CSV table of C-alpha atoms in Angstrom, one decimal:
chain,number,residue,atom,x,y,z
E,2,MET,CA,-13.1,-10.9,0.4
E,3,GLU,CA,-16.4,-11.5,2.2
E,4,LYS,CA,-17.7,-8.6,4.3
E,5,HIS,CA,-18.4,-10.6,7.5
E,6,VAL,CA,-15.4,-12.9,7.8
E,7,LYS,CA,-14.9,-14.2,11.4
E,8,TYR,CA,-11.5,-14.9,12.9
E,9,CYS,CA,-10.3,-17.1,15.8
E,10,PRO,CA,-7.3,-15.4,17.5
E,11,TYR,CA,-6.3,-18.6,19.2
E,12,CYS,CA,-6.2,-20.8,16.1
E,13,LYS,CA,-5.4,-17.9,13.8
E,14,LYS,CA,-8.0,-19.2,11.3
E,15,TYR,CA,-10.7,-17.4,9.2
E,16,GLN,CA,-14.1,-18.9,9.4
E,17,PRO,CA,-17.5,-18.3,7.8
E,18,SER,CA,-19.8,-15.7,9.2
E,19,THR,CA,-22.4,-18.4,10.0
E,20,PHE,CA,-20.1,-19.8,12.7
E,21,TYR,CA,-20.4,-18.4,16.3
E,22,ASP,CA,-17.7,-20.5,17.9
E,23,CYS,CA,-14.4,-21.7,16.4
E,24,ALA,CA,-14.7,-25.1,14.8
E,25,PHE,CA,-11.4,-26.2,16.2
E,26,CYS,CA,-11.1,-24.7,19.8
E,27,PHE,CA,-14.8,-23.8,20.4
E,28,ARG,CA,-13.9,-20.3,21.6
E,29,LYS,CA,-15.6,-17.1,20.6
E,30,LEU,CA,-15.0,-15.8,17.1
E,31,TRP,CA,-14.4,-12.2,16.3
E,32,LEU,CA,-15.5,-10.3,13.2
E,33,LEU,CA,-12.2,-9.8,11.3
E,34,SER,CA,-12.8,-6.1,10.9
E,35,GLU,CA,-13.3,-5.7,14.7
E,36,TRP,CA,-10.2,-7.8,15.5
E,37,GLU,CA,-8.1,-5.7,13.2
E,38,ASP,CA,-9.4,-2.4,14.7
E,39,THR,CA,-8.7,-3.6,18.3
E,40,GLU,CA,-5.6,-2.1,19.9
E,41,ASP,CA,-2.6,-4.5,20.3
E,42,GLU,CA,-2.7,-4.2,24.1
E,43,GLU,CA,-6.3,-5.2,24.2
E,44,LYS,CA,-5.6,-8.1,21.9
E,45,GLU,CA,-2.8,-9.3,24.2
E,46,ASP,CA,-5.1,-9.0,27.3
E,47,TRP,CA,-7.9,-10.9,25.6
E,48,LEU,CA,-5.5,-13.7,24.6
E,49,LYS,CA,-4.0,-13.9,28.1
E,50,TYR,CA,-7.4,-14.7,29.7
E,51,PRO,CA,-9.2,-16.9,27.2
E,52,MET,CA,-12.7,-18.1,27.6
E,53,PRO,CA,-12.6,-21.8,28.5
E,54,ALA,CA,-13.0,-24.1,25.5
E,55,LYS,CA,-16.2,-26.1,25.3
E,56,ASP,CA,-16.0,-29.8,26.0
E,57,ILE,CA,-15.8,-31.5,22.6
E,58,SER,CA,-17.2,-34.7,23.9
E,59,LYS,CA,-20.7,-33.2,24.1
E,60,PHE,CA,-20.9,-32.7,20.3
E,61,ASP,CA,-21.6,-35.2,17.5
E,62,PRO,CA,-18.1,-36.1,16.0
E,63,ASP,CA,-19.6,-36.1,12.5
E,64,ILE,CA,-20.9,-32.6,12.8
E,65,VAL,CA,-17.6,-31.4,14.4
E,66,LYS,CA,-15.6,-33.0,11.5
E,67,LYS,CA,-18.0,-31.5,8.9
E,68,ASP,CA,-17.6,-28.0,10.5
E,69,GLN,CA,-13.9,-28.4,10.7
E,70,ASP,CA,-13.6,-29.3,7.1
E,71,GLU,CA,-15.8,-26.4,6.0
E,72,ALA,CA,-13.7,-24.0,8.2
E,73,THR,CA,-10.5,-25.4,6.8
E,74,ALA,CA,-11.7,-24.8,3.2
E,75,TYR,CA,-12.9,-21.4,4.0
E,76,ASP,CA,-9.6,-20.5,5.8
E,77,SER,CA,-7.7,-21.6,2.7
E,78,GLN,CA,-9.9,-19.5,0.5
E,79,ILE,CA,-9.5,-16.3,2.6
E,80,LYS,CA,-5.8,-16.7,3.0
E,81,ALA,CA,-5.5,-17.1,-0.8
E,82,GLU,CA,-7.5,-13.9,-1.3
E,83,ILE,CA,-5.3,-12.0,1.2
E,84,GLN,CA,-2.1,-13.4,-0.5
E,85,GLU,CA,-3.5,-12.3,-3.9
E,86,LYS,CA,-4.1,-8.8,-2.7
E,87,LEU,CA,-0.6,-8.6,-1.1
E,88,ASP,CA,1.0,-9.9,-4.4
E,89,GLU,CA,-1.0,-7.3,-6.4
E,90,GLU,CA,0.2,-4.5,-4.1
E,91,ARG,CA,3.8,-5.7,-4.2
E,92,ARG,CA,3.6,-5.9,-8.0
E,93,LYS,CA,2.2,-2.4,-8.3
E,94,ALA,CA,5.0,-1.1,-5.9
E,95,GLU,CA,7.6,-2.9,-8.0
E,96,GLU,CA,6.2,-1.3,-11.2
E,97,GLU,CA,6.2,2.1,-9.6
E,98,ALA,CA,9.8,1.7,-8.5
E,99,ALA,CA,10.8,0.5,-12.0
E,100,LYS,CA,9.5,3.6,-13.7
E,101,PRO,CA,12.4,5.8,-14.9
E,102,VAL,CA,12.9,9.0,-13.0
E,103,TYR,CA,13.1,12.0,-15.2
E,104,THR,CA,16.3,14.0,-14.6
E,105,PRO,CA,16.6,17.2,-16.6
E,106,ARG,CA,19.9,17.6,-18.4
E,107,CYS,CA,21.8,20.3,-20.3
E,108,PRO,CA,21.0,20.2,-24.0
E,109,THR,CA,24.6,21.0,-24.9
E,110,CYS,CA,26.8,18.8,-22.7
E,111,HIS,CA,24.0,16.5,-21.3
E,112,SER,CA,25.2,17.1,-17.7
E,113,PRO,CA,22.6,16.7,-14.9
E,114,ASN,CA,24.5,19.4,-13.0
E,115,ILE,CA,22.0,22.2,-13.6
E,116,HIS,CA,20.0,24.7,-11.6
E,117,LYS,CA,17.1,27.1,-12.2
E,118,VAL,CA,18.0,30.7,-12.8
E,119,SER,CA,16.6,32.7,-9.8
E,120,THR,CA,14.2,35.6,-10.1
E,121,THR,CA,16.8,37.8,-8.3
E,122,ALA,CA,19.4,37.0,-10.9
E,123,LYS,CA,17.0,37.9,-13.6
E,124,LEU,CA,16.1,41.2,-12.0
E,125,VAL,CA,19.7,42.1,-11.4
E,126,ASP,CA,20.7,41.3,-15.0
E,127,ALA,CA,17.7,43.3,-16.3
E,128,ALA,CA,18.7,46.3,-14.1
E,129,VAL,CA,22.3,46.2,-15.3
E,130,TRP,CA,21.7,45.5,-19.0
E,131,GLY,CA,18.2,46.8,-19.6
E,132,LEU,CA,16.6,45.5,-22.8
E,133,LEU,CA,19.9,43.7,-23.7
E,134,ALA,CA,19.6,41.4,-20.7
E,135,ARG,CA,19.6,37.7,-21.5
E,136,LYS,CA,18.8,36.1,-18.1
E,137,PRO,CA,15.1,37.2,-18.0
E,138,ARG,CA,14.5,35.0,-21.0
E,139,VAL,CA,16.2,31.8,-19.7
E,140,GLN,CA,15.0,29.2,-17.1
E,141,PHE,CA,18.0,26.9,-16.5
E,142,HIS,CA,21.8,27.3,-16.2
E,143,CYS,CA,24.3,24.5,-16.7
E,144,ASP,CA,27.0,24.5,-14.0
E,145,ASP,CA,29.5,22.5,-16.2
E,146,CYS,CA,29.4,24.3,-19.5
E,147,GLY,CA,27.6,27.6,-18.6
E,148,TYR,CA,24.8,27.2,-21.2
E,149,GLU,CA,21.5,28.8,-20.4
E,150,TRP,CA,18.2,27.8,-21.9
E,151,ILE,CA,14.4,27.6,-21.7
E,152,GLN,CA,12.8,24.2,-20.9
E,153,PHE,CA,9.7,23.7,-23.0
E,154,GLU,CA,6.9,21.4,-21.8
E,155,TYR,CA,6.1,18.5,-24.2
E,156,SER,CA,2.6,17.2,-23.9
E,157,GLY,CA,3.2,14.1,-25.9
E,158,ARG,CA,0.3,14.7,-28.3
E,159,LYS,CA,0.7,14.5,-32.0
E,160,ARG,CA,-0.4,17.4,-34.2
E,161,GLN,CA,-3.3,16.9,-36.5
């Protein structure tokens, strides 16, 4: 989108940066970036007390029509760009939501009902059993079947 797009809050149309007044209502145009940064209350106040529209009878009808046609084409182009950006953002959000969520499971019974073995449990087991302790070597415990194991990280790279 062009950097200096102008916007008419009365007509709700985008217009080229070369325009100073709206081609339709002849009121002051805002830079779109300034209008978007303006607080909602200030926008409402500004719209309540609009500047009076200029008298259209003072302008050449051919020039007015040409400006309105140019503004309409420009407005359509900018709205299409905005819609394209919104569609792209929605598509990315849908792709992100469609990605499968990894849920660790027990390698024996495939239950997702597991928990990490705490450091406290490992220390107590080592204090009671000494070198024969099993818990200091495991990482997960299955709450369904009782199996305990170490989860290895897989990088996904093939060996050469």
